[in-house]
Amino acid sequence: MCGIVGYVGKKQADSILIEGLKKLEYRGYDSSGIAIHNLSGIKIIKTNGRIKNLEQRISEKRIEGCLGIAHTRWATHGKPSDENSHPHSNKSSTIAVVHNGIIENYMELKEKLKEQGYEFISETDTEVVAHLLDLHYKGNIVDALIGTIKELKGSYALGVLCKDEPDKLISVRKDSPLIIGIGKEGNFIASDIPAVLEHTKDLYLLSDNEIAIITEQNIEIIDINKNKVDKEIFKVTWDLVSAEKAGYEHFMLKEIEEQPKVVKDTLYQRLKPDSNKINLDEINLDKEVLDKINKIYMVACGTAYNVVVVGKYLIERLARIPVVAEVASEFRYRDPIIDSDTLVIVISQSGETADTLAALRLAKEHGARTIGIVNVVGSTIARECDDIFYTLAGPEIAVASTKAYSAQLIAMYLVSCYIAMQKGYISDEEFTMFRNSLLNISDNIKQILKDENKIKEISNKYKECSNVFYIGRGLDYAVAKEGSLKLKEITYIHSEAYEAGELKHGPIALIHDNTLVVGIATDENLFEKTMNNLKEVKARGAKILAITILGKEEIMDVADDVIYLPKTEWIFTSILANIPQQLIAYYMSVLLGHDVDKPRNLAKSVTVE
Ligand code: M6R
């Protein structure tokens, strides 16, 4: 989604802002722009397309100035175009604004502003903010901003410049991410940490409707009633290297290969090799609490949703509590039955996904206990849920989530096992088996990654296919969902995931000569059943790529290609089965010549509905 960077300090702003925007490219965008205060006024340059187009325009007419805001736009209201790009300004160009989010009442505001003589030149919702700031400006830009946000409905992170206040960068957020960077030679605003990391690791995390008044020397934070807000400094613990490619051709491949470490880090913070307990001490899930809980909702979007599907299988199987796994965009509007005996677990890599955040807030409003499984420390979801389990995946830059998924699965296994232990459903012996298998997962993943060349060859063989079905049963189905999502995201090949037993109830009509079916068959108990389903599609001409465990060589009778996974307890194979799926999607995308890390139409952090 849109990216914002702002700077005020001693240095030339344009190059700092452009470099900051480049660090936010992963969020997804289709146009970009910059506004610089050059003491005589505010100069805006903006253009459709990639940041290099903007750089080209800036090199043609450089604007001197040490105060500026910049933006990458991911189109929501109006097509990607120069006019619709940000920054937007008032008619006299004395105020400029960049925005991330959606102003839900913009049509109503636009009509009102038009009646007062304001003219609009873009199709965006953001332009109303520029004109509202103009309407409310009576010599103090902070007052104008307060007056403006009182009229706005929806979500916003805003960066504002005012010609007549040449030392100030003003910012506010509601339901869209924004951080303040505290630098030595100036201060920053940004949508995400990588944009400022080259300059500072000290941040303020703004809460909803807190306003930051930023100058070169000072940062003042106030609330909407102009009361001073004291903020603690948030220290970033990772460095820029973690958010760079480190010699890999793509972030996605780097992140796939980081998984043995990510899995180990996430696991070891909670489960020590010699320990006979999982450490979730600060997450309040003791027996008394759990005995009251009669239902669990697990809510998320996209890849994180595919983790909650795994979670449903695990918790119901291990802890015998009914679980509803649900996509957040549905959950938030369907009036789900929630009360104080409900536990709601939300999962999010970014911790900023608008639908997941709304689902969390709904759950809290109804008195549910909430737990977040989140990757980004200090993100809004992490701050708002009752208890937090941080996955230790580090910054994930590729739009297609890989290492965050594996870390979330580890968290899911730990939480499920912990709940089952608290409820007395897991014996010491079972726990030992569970612990030992989990502690081996990192090495198991390393072993699978050694097969990368074989997986690349398989990807080459099937890269021209136009329809793919991913099928499996039980946990294998949950994994199949993620394989299918990854493939469509970065190869643009149409794919569907189905419960293997469901195929014959309709979808099998689509199987014909050379349709690719990826069959996940790692569950010993369901292996024969899935084999039968693979035979059914084989008989109708499908090509079959099977993912199974070592020892199940009989699958070669039906499959055209087989990827074997190292042996582990069946319940953990879902973590392993996904690794080849990620590599298949990655290599197919590379071989097809796509932009792997920045697939079309997608954004890394979906901060609007
Ligand atoms: O940051 P979140 O985990 O909340 O994001 C949820 C989805 O938007 C995300 O998983 C998306 O589906 C990814 N592109 C998947 O690769």
Coordinates of C-alpha atoms and ligand atoms in Angstrom, one line a residue:
M1 CA 0.0 0.0 0.0
C2 CA 1.0 3.6 -0.2
G3 CA 4.3 4.7 1.3
I4 CA 5.1 8.0 3.0
V5 CA 8.4 9.5 3.8
G6 CA 9.0 13.0 5.3
Y7 CA 12.2 14.8 6.3
V8 CA 13.2 18.0 8.0
G9 CA 16.8 18.7 8.9
K10 CA 20.1 20.1 7.8
K11 CA 20.5 18.1 4.6
Q12 CA 19.0 18.3 1.1
A13 CA 15.7 16.6 1.4
D14 CA 15.2 15.2 -2.2
S15 CA 17.8 12.5 -2.1
I16 CA 16.9 11.4 1.4
L17 CA 13.2 11.2 0.5
I18 CA 13.9 9.2 -2.7
E19 CA 16.1 6.8 -0.9
G20 CA 13.5 6.4 1.7
L21 CA 10.8 5.7 -0.9
K22 CA 13.0 3.0 -2.5
K23 CA 13.0 1.2 0.9
L24 CA 9.2 1.2 0.8
E25 CA 8.9 -0.1 -2.8
Y26 CA 8.1 -3.5 -1.4
R27 CA 4.8 -2.2 -0.1
G28 CA 3.6 -2.0 -3.8
Y29 CA 2.9 1.2 -5.7
D30 CA 2.1 2.5 -9.2
S31 CA 3.2 6.2 -9.0
S32 CA 5.3 8.4 -6.8
G33 CA 5.8 12.1 -6.0
I34 CA 7.7 14.5 -3.8
A35 CA 7.1 18.0 -2.4
I36 CA 9.9 20.2 -1.2
H37 CA 9.7 23.4 0.8
N38 CA 12.4 25.6 -0.8
L39 CA 11.7 28.7 1.4
S40 CA 10.1 30.6 -1.5
G41 CA 7.3 28.0 -1.7
I42 CA 6.4 24.4 -2.1
K43 CA 7.5 22.6 -5.3
I44 CA 5.8 19.4 -6.2
I45 CA 7.0 16.8 -8.8
K46 CA 5.0 13.6 -9.3
T47 CA 4.7 11.0 -11.9
N48 CA 3.1 7.7 -12.9
G49 CA 5.2 4.5 -12.8
R50 CA 8.3 3.5 -11.0
I51 CA 10.5 5.7 -8.7
K52 CA 13.1 5.9 -11.4
N53 CA 10.7 8.0 -13.4
L54 CA 10.5 10.4 -10.5
E55 CA 14.2 10.5 -10.1
Q56 CA 14.5 11.3 -13.8
R57 CA 12.1 14.3 -13.4
I58 CA 13.9 15.5 -10.3
S59 CA 17.3 15.3 -12.1
E60 CA 15.9 17.6 -14.8
K61 CA 14.8 20.2 -12.3
R62 CA 16.3 19.8 -8.8
I63 CA 14.6 21.6 -6.0
E64 CA 16.8 22.9 -3.2
G65 CA 15.3 22.5 0.3
C66 CA 15.7 20.7 3.6
L67 CA 12.0 20.0 4.3
G68 CA 9.9 17.7 2.3
I69 CA 7.4 14.9 2.0
A70 CA 7.3 12.0 -0.5
H71 CA 4.9 9.3 -1.5
T72 CA 4.4 6.1 -3.4
R73 CA 0.8 5.6 -4.4
W74 CA -1.1 2.3 -4.7
A75 CA -4.2 3.3 -6.6
T76 CA -7.6 3.0 -4.8
H77 CA -9.6 6.0 -6.0
G78 CA -8.8 6.8 -9.6
K79 CA -6.3 5.2 -12.0
P80 CA -2.6 5.5 -11.6
S81 CA -1.7 8.8 -13.3
D82 CA 0.3 11.9 -12.8
E83 CA -2.8 13.9 -11.6
N84 CA -3.8 11.2 -9.1
S85 CA -0.3 10.8 -7.7
H86 CA 0.5 12.4 -4.4
P87 CA 1.4 15.0 -3.0
H88 CA -1.8 16.9 -3.5
S89 CA -2.1 20.6 -2.8
N90 CA -4.6 23.5 -2.4
K91 CA -5.1 25.8 -5.3
S92 CA -2.5 28.3 -4.3
S93 CA 0.0 25.5 -3.6
T94 CA 0.7 26.8 -0.1
I95 CA -0.3 23.5 1.5
A96 CA 0.8 20.0 0.3
V97 CA -0.2 16.6 1.7
V98 CA 0.6 13.0 1.3
H99 CA -1.9 10.3 2.5
N100 CA -2.0 6.6 3.1
G101 CA -5.5 5.2 3.8
I102 CA -9.0 5.8 2.6
I103 CA -11.2 8.8 3.3
E104 CA -14.6 7.1 3.4
N105 CA -16.7 10.3 3.4
Y106 CA -14.7 12.0 0.6
M107 CA -17.7 12.2 -1.8
E108 CA -19.7 14.1 0.8
L109 CA -16.8 16.4 1.7
K110 CA -16.0 17.0 -2.0
E111 CA -19.6 18.2 -2.6
K112 CA -19.4 20.5 0.4
L113 CA -16.0 21.9 -0.8
K114 CA -17.3 22.3 -4.4
E115 CA -20.2 24.4 -3.0
Q116 CA -17.6 26.6 -1.4
G117 CA -15.8 27.1 -4.7
Y118 CA -13.1 24.5 -4.4
E119 CA -12.0 22.9 -7.7
F120 CA -10.7 19.3 -7.9
I121 CA -8.2 18.2 -10.4
S122 CA -7.7 14.5 -9.4
E123 CA -10.1 11.6 -8.8
T124 CA -8.6 10.8 -5.4
D125 CA -10.1 10.9 -2.0
T126 CA -6.9 12.6 -0.7
E127 CA -7.5 15.8 -2.6
V128 CA -10.3 16.7 -0.2
V129 CA -7.7 16.7 2.6
A130 CA -5.6 19.4 0.8
H131 CA -8.7 21.6 0.3
L132 CA -10.0 21.0 3.9
L133 CA -6.6 22.1 5.2
D134 CA -6.9 25.2 3.1
L135 CA -10.5 25.8 4.4
H136 CA -9.4 25.5 8.0
Y137 CA -6.1 27.4 7.7
K138 CA -6.2 30.6 9.7
G139 CA -2.5 31.0 10.2
N140 CA -1.7 27.8 12.1
I141 CA -1.3 24.6 10.2
V142 CA -1.7 22.4 13.4
D143 CA -5.1 23.9 14.0
A144 CA -6.0 23.5 10.4
L145 CA -5.0 19.8 10.6
I146 CA -7.1 19.3 13.8
G147 CA -10.1 21.0 12.1
T148 CA -9.6 18.7 9.1
I149 CA -9.3 15.4 10.8
K150 CA -12.4 16.1 12.8
E151 CA -14.3 16.0 9.5
L152 CA -12.7 12.9 8.2
K153 CA -14.1 9.4 8.3
G154 CA -11.9 6.4 7.4
S155 CA -8.2 5.8 7.7
Y156 CA -5.3 8.1 7.3
A157 CA -1.6 8.6 7.8
L158 CA -0.9 12.2 6.6
G159 CA 2.3 14.2 6.1
V160 CA 1.7 17.9 5.6
L161 CA 3.8 20.9 4.6
C162 CA 2.7 24.6 4.8
K163 CA 4.4 27.4 2.8
D164 CA 4.0 29.9 5.7
E165 CA 5.5 27.6 8.3
P166 CA 8.8 26.7 6.6
D167 CA 10.4 24.8 9.5
K168 CA 7.6 22.3 10.2
L169 CA 6.6 18.9 9.1
I170 CA 3.2 17.9 10.5
S171 CA 1.9 14.4 10.7
V172 CA -1.1 12.4 12.1
R173 CA -2.4 8.9 11.8
K174 CA -5.5 6.9 12.3
D175 CA -5.7 3.2 11.3
S176 CA -2.8 3.5 8.9
P177 CA 0.8 3.0 10.0
L178 CA 3.2 5.9 10.6
I179 CA 6.4 6.1 12.6
I180 CA 8.5 9.1 13.6
G181 CA 12.3 8.8 13.2
I182 CA 14.4 10.7 15.6
G183 CA 17.6 11.6 13.8
K184 CA 20.8 13.4 14.7
E185 CA 20.7 15.8 11.8
G186 CA 17.0 16.0 11.3
N187 CA 13.8 14.1 11.9
F188 CA 11.6 11.8 9.8
I189 CA 8.2 10.4 9.2
A190 CA 7.6 7.1 7.4
S191 CA 5.1 4.4 6.8
D192 CA 7.6 1.7 7.8
I193 CA 11.0 1.4 9.6
P194 CA 13.3 0.5 6.6
A195 CA 12.7 4.0 5.2
V196 CA 14.5 5.7 8.1
L197 CA 16.9 2.9 9.2
E198 CA 19.9 4.4 7.5
H199 CA 19.5 7.5 9.6
T200 CA 18.2 6.3 12.9
K201 CA 17.0 3.4 15.0
D202 CA 15.2 5.6 17.5
L203 CA 11.5 6.0 16.8
Y204 CA 8.2 7.2 18.2
L205 CA 5.2 5.1 17.4
L206 CA 2.2 7.3 16.9
S207 CA -1.2 6.1 18.2
D208 CA -4.5 7.0 16.5
N209 CA -5.1 10.8 16.2
E210 CA -1.9 11.8 17.8
I211 CA -0.3 14.7 15.9
A212 CA 3.4 15.1 15.5
I213 CA 4.8 18.6 15.0
I214 CA 8.3 18.0 13.8
T215 CA 11.2 20.5 13.2
E216 CA 14.9 19.9 12.7
Q217 CA 15.6 20.2 16.4
N218 CA 12.3 19.1 18.0
I219 CA 9.4 16.6 17.9
E220 CA 6.3 17.5 19.8
I221 CA 3.4 15.1 20.0
I222 CA -0.1 16.3 21.0
D223 CA -3.6 14.8 21.0
I224 CA -6.6 16.2 19.1
N225 CA -7.3 18.5 22.1
K226 CA -3.7 19.9 21.9
N227 CA -2.6 18.1 25.2
K228 CA 1.0 17.1 25.1
V229 CA 1.6 13.4 24.8
D230 CA 4.7 11.8 26.3
K231 CA 6.1 9.0 24.3
E232 CA 8.7 6.4 25.0
I233 CA 11.4 6.0 22.4
F234 CA 11.1 2.7 20.6
K235 CA 14.5 1.2 19.7
V236 CA 14.8 -0.9 16.5
T237 CA 16.8 -4.0 17.2
W238 CA 17.6 -5.1 13.6
D239 CA 19.7 -3.3 11.0
L240 CA 19.5 -2.4 7.4
V241 CA 21.4 -5.5 6.3
S242 CA 18.5 -7.6 7.4
A243 CA 16.3 -5.7 5.0
E244 CA 18.6 -5.9 2.1
K245 CA 19.2 -8.6 -0.5
A246 CA 22.6 -9.8 0.7
G247 CA 23.7 -11.0 -2.7
Y248 CA 20.5 -12.9 -3.5
E249 CA 18.8 -12.2 -6.8
H250 CA 15.5 -11.6 -5.0
F251 CA 14.3 -11.0 -1.5
M252 CA 11.9 -13.9 -1.9
L253 CA 14.7 -16.4 -2.3
K254 CA 16.7 -14.9 0.5
E255 CA 13.6 -15.1 2.7
I256 CA 12.9 -18.7 1.7
E257 CA 16.5 -19.6 2.6
E258 CA 16.3 -17.8 5.9
Q259 CA 13.6 -20.2 7.1
P260 CA 15.8 -22.7 9.0
K261 CA 17.0 -19.8 11.2
V262 CA 13.6 -18.1 11.5
V263 CA 12.0 -21.3 12.6
K264 CA 14.7 -21.9 15.1
D265 CA 14.6 -18.4 16.5
T266 CA 10.8 -18.4 16.9
L267 CA 10.9 -21.8 18.5
Y268 CA 13.8 -21.3 20.9
Q269 CA 12.4 -18.2 22.5
R270 CA 9.6 -20.5 23.8
L271 CA 11.0 -24.0 23.9
K272 CA 14.4 -24.8 25.2
P273 CA 16.0 -28.0 23.9
D274 CA 16.2 -29.5 27.4
S275 CA 13.0 -28.1 28.8
N276 CA 9.8 -30.0 29.4
K277 CA 7.6 -27.0 29.0
I278 CA 6.6 -24.4 26.5
N279 CA 7.2 -20.9 27.8
L280 CA 4.1 -18.8 27.2
D281 CA 4.2 -17.3 30.6
E282 CA 3.3 -13.8 29.7
I283 CA 0.4 -15.0 27.6
N284 CA -2.4 -15.5 30.0
L285 CA -3.6 -18.9 29.0
D286 CA -3.6 -20.8 32.3
K287 CA -6.0 -23.6 33.0
E288 CA -8.6 -21.4 34.8
V289 CA -8.8 -19.0 31.8
L290 CA -8.9 -21.9 29.3
D291 CA -11.6 -23.8 31.2
K292 CA -13.9 -20.8 30.7
I293 CA -13.2 -20.6 26.9
N294 CA -15.8 -22.4 24.9
K295 CA -14.9 -21.3 21.4
I296 CA -11.9 -19.9 19.6
Y297 CA -12.0 -17.7 16.6
M298 CA -8.8 -17.5 14.6
V299 CA -8.8 -14.6 12.2
A300 CA -6.4 -13.3 9.5
C301 CA -6.0 -12.5 5.8
G302 CA -4.1 -14.1 2.9
T303 CA -1.1 -16.3 3.9
A304 CA -1.8 -15.6 7.6
Y305 CA -5.3 -17.0 7.0
N306 CA -3.8 -20.2 5.7
V307 CA -1.9 -20.5 9.0
V308 CA -5.2 -20.2 10.9
V309 CA -6.6 -23.1 8.9
V310 CA -3.7 -25.2 10.1
G311 CA -4.4 -23.8 13.6
K312 CA -8.0 -25.0 13.5
Y313 CA -6.9 -28.5 12.7
L314 CA -4.3 -28.4 15.4
I315 CA -6.3 -26.9 18.3
E316 CA -9.3 -29.1 17.7
R317 CA -7.2 -32.2 17.3
L318 CA -4.9 -31.6 20.3
A319 CA -6.9 -29.4 22.7
R320 CA -10.5 -30.3 21.8
I321 CA -11.8 -26.8 21.7
P322 CA -14.0 -25.8 18.8
V323 CA -12.2 -23.3 16.5
V324 CA -13.6 -21.2 13.7
A325 CA -11.0 -20.1 11.2
E326 CA -12.1 -17.1 9.3
V327 CA -10.9 -14.4 7.0
A328 CA -10.9 -11.0 8.7
S329 CA -12.9 -9.2 6.0
E330 CA -15.8 -11.5 6.6
F331 CA -15.5 -11.8 10.3
R332 CA -15.7 -8.0 10.8
Y333 CA -19.1 -7.6 9.1
R334 CA -21.1 -10.7 9.9
D335 CA -21.9 -10.1 13.5
P336 CA -20.1 -13.2 14.9
I337 CA -21.1 -14.6 18.3
I338 CA -18.4 -13.3 20.6
D339 CA -18.5 -12.8 24.4
S340 CA -16.1 -12.9 27.3
D341 CA -15.8 -16.7 27.0
T342 CA -14.5 -16.4 23.5
L343 CA -10.8 -16.4 22.7
V344 CA -9.8 -14.6 19.5
I345 CA -6.4 -15.2 18.0
V346 CA -5.4 -12.9 15.2
I347 CA -2.3 -13.5 13.0
S348 CA -0.5 -10.9 10.9
Q349 CA 3.0 -10.5 9.6
S350 CA 2.8 -6.7 9.3
G351 CA 0.5 -6.1 12.3
E352 CA -1.1 -3.4 10.2
T353 CA -3.6 -5.2 8.0
A354 CA -6.8 -3.1 8.1
D355 CA -9.3 -6.0 8.1
T356 CA -7.4 -7.9 10.8
L357 CA -7.1 -4.9 12.9
A358 CA -10.8 -4.2 12.6
A359 CA -11.5 -7.8 13.5
L360 CA -9.4 -7.5 16.6
R361 CA -11.1 -4.3 17.7
L362 CA -14.5 -5.9 17.2
A363 CA -13.5 -8.9 19.3
K364 CA -12.3 -6.5 22.1
E365 CA -15.5 -4.5 21.9
H366 CA -17.4 -7.7 22.6
G367 CA -15.3 -8.6 25.6
A368 CA -13.3 -11.4 24.1
R369 CA -9.7 -12.2 25.2
T370 CA -7.4 -11.5 22.3
I371 CA -4.0 -12.9 21.4
G372 CA -1.9 -11.6 18.4
I373 CA 0.7 -13.6 16.6
V374 CA 2.5 -10.8 14.9
N375 CA 5.9 -10.3 13.2
V376 CA 6.4 -6.5 13.4
V377 CA 7.3 -5.3 16.8
G378 CA 5.3 -2.3 17.9
S379 CA 2.8 -2.5 15.1
T380 CA -0.8 -1.5 15.8
I381 CA -2.2 -5.1 16.1
A382 CA 0.7 -6.0 18.4
R383 CA 0.0 -3.0 20.6
E384 CA -3.8 -3.5 20.7
C385 CA -4.2 -7.2 21.5
D386 CA -4.3 -8.3 25.1
D387 CA -1.4 -10.7 24.7
I388 CA 1.3 -10.9 22.0
F389 CA 3.4 -13.7 20.6
Y390 CA 6.1 -12.2 18.4
T391 CA 7.3 -14.4 15.5
L392 CA 11.0 -13.8 15.0
A393 CA 11.1 -13.8 11.2
G394 CA 12.8 -10.4 10.9
P395 CA 11.8 -8.0 8.2
E396 CA 10.0 -9.6 5.3
I397 CA 10.3 -7.5 2.2
A398 CA 9.1 -9.7 -0.7
V399 CA 5.4 -9.2 -1.2
A400 CA 4.8 -12.9 -1.2
S401 CA 5.1 -14.1 2.4
T402 CA 7.4 -17.1 3.0
K403 CA 9.4 -16.9 6.2
A404 CA 6.7 -15.2 8.1
Y405 CA 4.4 -18.1 7.2
S406 CA 6.8 -20.7 8.6
A407 CA 7.4 -18.6 11.8
Q408 CA 3.6 -18.2 12.2
L409 CA 3.2 -22.0 11.8
I410 CA 5.7 -22.6 14.6
A411 CA 3.8 -20.1 16.8
M412 CA 0.6 -22.0 16.0
Y413 CA 2.1 -25.4 16.9
L414 CA 3.4 -24.0 20.2
V415 CA 0.2 -22.3 21.2
S416 CA -1.9 -25.4 20.2
C417 CA 0.4 -27.7 22.2
Y418 CA 0.4 -25.4 25.1
I419 CA -3.4 -25.2 25.3
A420 CA -3.6 -29.0 25.0
M421 CA -1.1 -29.4 27.8
Q422 CA -2.9 -26.9 30.0
K423 CA -6.1 -28.9 29.4
G424 CA -4.4 -32.1 30.2
Y425 CA -4.7 -33.7 26.8
I426 CA -1.0 -34.2 26.2
S427 CA 1.0 -36.7 28.2
D428 CA 4.7 -36.2 29.1
E429 CA 5.6 -38.8 26.5
E430 CA 3.7 -37.1 23.8
F431 CA 5.2 -33.8 24.7
T432 CA 8.7 -35.2 24.4
M433 CA 7.9 -36.5 20.9
F434 CA 6.4 -33.1 20.1
R435 CA 9.4 -31.2 21.4
N436 CA 12.0 -33.4 19.6
S437 CA 10.2 -33.2 16.3
L438 CA 9.8 -29.4 16.5
L439 CA 13.5 -29.0 17.4
N440 CA 14.4 -31.0 14.3
I441 CA 12.3 -28.9 11.9
S442 CA 15.0 -26.4 11.2
D443 CA 17.4 -29.2 10.0
N444 CA 14.6 -30.8 8.1
I445 CA 14.0 -27.5 6.2
K446 CA 17.8 -27.2 5.5
Q447 CA 17.6 -30.7 3.9
I448 CA 14.7 -29.8 1.7
L449 CA 16.5 -26.6 0.5
K450 CA 19.4 -28.8 -0.7
D451 CA 17.0 -30.2 -3.3
E452 CA 16.6 -26.7 -4.8
N453 CA 18.0 -27.6 -8.2
K454 CA 15.7 -30.5 -8.7
I455 CA 12.7 -28.3 -7.7
K456 CA 14.0 -25.7 -10.2
E457 CA 13.9 -28.4 -13.0
I458 CA 10.4 -29.4 -12.1
S459 CA 9.3 -25.7 -12.1
N460 CA 10.8 -25.4 -15.6
K461 CA 8.8 -28.4 -16.8
Y462 CA 5.5 -27.0 -15.7
K463 CA 6.0 -23.3 -16.0
E464 CA 3.7 -23.0 -19.1
C465 CA 0.7 -24.6 -17.5
S466 CA -2.3 -22.4 -17.3
N467 CA -4.4 -24.1 -14.6
V468 CA -3.2 -25.8 -11.5
F469 CA -5.0 -27.6 -8.7
Y470 CA -3.5 -28.1 -5.3
I471 CA -5.1 -30.9 -3.4
G472 CA -4.7 -32.5 0.0
R473 CA -6.6 -33.8 3.0
G474 CA -6.5 -32.5 6.6
L475 CA -3.3 -30.5 7.3
D476 CA -2.2 -31.3 3.8
Y477 CA -5.2 -29.3 2.5
A478 CA -4.3 -26.4 4.7
V479 CA -0.8 -26.5 3.2
A480 CA -2.2 -26.8 -0.3
K481 CA -4.1 -23.5 0.2
E482 CA -0.8 -21.7 0.8
G483 CA 0.9 -23.4 -2.2
S484 CA -1.9 -22.3 -4.5
L485 CA -1.9 -18.7 -3.1
K486 CA 1.9 -18.4 -3.6
L487 CA 1.6 -19.7 -7.2
K488 CA -1.1 -17.2 -8.2
E489 CA 0.5 -14.3 -6.5
I490 CA 3.8 -14.4 -8.3
T491 CA 3.3 -16.4 -11.5
Y492 CA -0.2 -15.2 -12.4
I493 CA -1.1 -18.8 -13.2
H494 CA -4.6 -19.6 -12.3
S495 CA -4.7 -22.1 -9.4
E496 CA -7.2 -23.5 -6.9
A497 CA -6.7 -25.4 -3.7
Y498 CA -9.3 -28.1 -2.9
E499 CA -9.9 -30.7 -0.2
A500 CA -8.9 -33.8 -2.2
G501 CA -12.2 -35.5 -1.4
E502 CA -14.2 -32.6 -2.7
L503 CA -12.9 -32.7 -6.2
K504 CA -15.5 -35.2 -7.4
H505 CA -18.3 -32.9 -6.3
G506 CA -17.6 -30.4 -9.1
P507 CA -14.1 -29.2 -9.8
I508 CA -13.0 -32.5 -11.4
A509 CA -15.0 -31.3 -14.5
L510 CA -12.1 -28.9 -15.1
I511 CA -9.5 -31.6 -15.2
H512 CA -8.4 -32.5 -18.7
D513 CA -5.2 -33.4 -20.6
N514 CA -2.1 -31.8 -19.0
T515 CA -3.9 -29.9 -16.2
L516 CA -1.3 -29.8 -13.4
V517 CA -2.4 -31.3 -10.1
V518 CA -0.1 -30.8 -7.1
G519 CA -1.0 -33.5 -4.6
I520 CA 0.1 -33.1 -1.0
A521 CA 0.1 -36.5 0.6
T522 CA 2.2 -36.4 3.8
D523 CA -0.4 -37.6 6.3
E524 CA 0.1 -41.4 6.9
N525 CA -3.5 -41.8 7.9
L526 CA -4.9 -40.2 4.9
F527 CA -2.3 -41.2 2.3
E528 CA -4.3 -44.0 0.6
K529 CA -7.4 -41.7 0.3
T530 CA -5.3 -38.9 -1.3
M531 CA -3.7 -41.5 -3.6
N532 CA -7.1 -42.5 -4.8
N533 CA -8.0 -38.9 -5.6
L534 CA -4.8 -38.6 -7.5
K535 CA -5.7 -41.7 -9.5
E536 CA -9.0 -40.1 -10.3
V537 CA -7.4 -37.0 -11.8
K538 CA -4.7 -39.1 -13.5
A539 CA -7.4 -41.1 -15.3
R540 CA -8.7 -37.8 -16.7
G541 CA -5.4 -36.8 -18.2
A542 CA -3.9 -34.6 -15.4
K543 CA -0.1 -34.4 -14.9
I544 CA 0.7 -35.0 -11.2
L545 CA 3.3 -33.5 -9.1
A546 CA 3.3 -35.1 -5.7
I547 CA 4.8 -33.9 -2.4
T548 CA 5.1 -36.7 0.1
I549 CA 7.4 -38.2 2.7
L550 CA 10.3 -40.5 2.2
G551 CA 9.1 -44.1 2.4
K552 CA 6.0 -43.5 0.3
E553 CA 7.6 -44.4 -3.0
E554 CA 4.4 -46.1 -4.2
I555 CA 3.2 -42.7 -5.1
M556 CA 5.4 -43.0 -8.2
D557 CA 2.7 -45.3 -9.7
V558 CA 0.5 -42.3 -10.2
A559 CA 2.7 -39.2 -10.1
D560 CA 4.8 -37.8 -12.9
D561 CA 7.1 -36.1 -10.5
V562 CA 7.6 -36.5 -6.8
I563 CA 9.3 -34.3 -4.1
Y564 CA 10.1 -36.3 -1.0
L565 CA 10.2 -34.7 2.4
P566 CA 12.3 -35.9 5.3
K567 CA 10.4 -38.1 7.8
T568 CA 8.9 -36.4 10.9
E569 CA 5.8 -36.9 13.0
W570 CA 2.9 -36.5 10.6
I571 CA 1.5 -33.5 12.4
F572 CA 4.6 -31.4 11.5
T573 CA 4.8 -32.3 7.8
S574 CA 2.7 -29.2 6.9
I575 CA 5.7 -27.0 7.9
L576 CA 7.9 -29.0 5.6
A577 CA 5.5 -29.5 2.7
N578 CA 5.3 -25.8 2.1
I579 CA 9.0 -25.3 1.4
P580 CA 8.9 -27.0 -2.0
Q581 CA 5.7 -25.2 -2.8
Q582 CA 7.4 -21.8 -2.2
L583 CA 10.4 -22.8 -4.4
I584 CA 8.1 -24.0 -7.2
A585 CA 6.2 -20.7 -7.2
Y586 CA 9.5 -18.8 -7.0
Y587 CA 11.3 -20.6 -9.8
M588 CA 8.2 -20.6 -12.1
S589 CA 7.9 -16.8 -11.6
V590 CA 11.7 -16.3 -12.3
L591 CA 11.6 -18.5 -15.4
L592 CA 8.5 -16.7 -16.7
G593 CA 10.3 -13.4 -16.3
H594 CA 8.0 -11.8 -13.7
D595 CA 8.9 -9.3 -11.1
V596 CA 9.1 -11.8 -8.2
D597 CA 9.4 -9.4 -5.3
K598 CA 6.8 -6.9 -6.5
P599 CA 4.0 -8.8 -8.2
R600 CA 1.4 -6.8 -10.1
N601 CA -1.5 -5.3 -8.3
L602 CA -0.3 -6.5 -4.9
A603 CA 0.9 -4.6 -1.8
K604 CA 2.9 -6.0 1.1
S605 CA 0.9 -4.4 3.8
V606 CA -2.8 -4.0 3.1
T607 CA -3.6 -1.1 5.2
V608 CA -6.9 -0.2 3.5
E609 CA -10.1 -2.3 3.3
Ligands
M6R1 O1 0.6 -8.6 7.2 P1 -0.4 -9.7 7.2 O2 0.1 -11.0 7.6 O3 -1.6 -9.3 8.0 O4 -0.9 -9.8 5.7 C1 -1.9 -10.6 5.3 C2 -1.9 -10.8 3.8 O5 -2.1 -9.5 3.1 C3 -0.6 -11.4 3.3 O6 -0.4 -12.6 3.9 C4 -0.7 -11.6 1.7 O7 -1.7 -12.5 1.4 C5 0.6 -11.9 1.2 N1 0.8 -11.3 -0.1 C6 0.8 -13.4 1.0 O8 2.0 -13.8 0.3

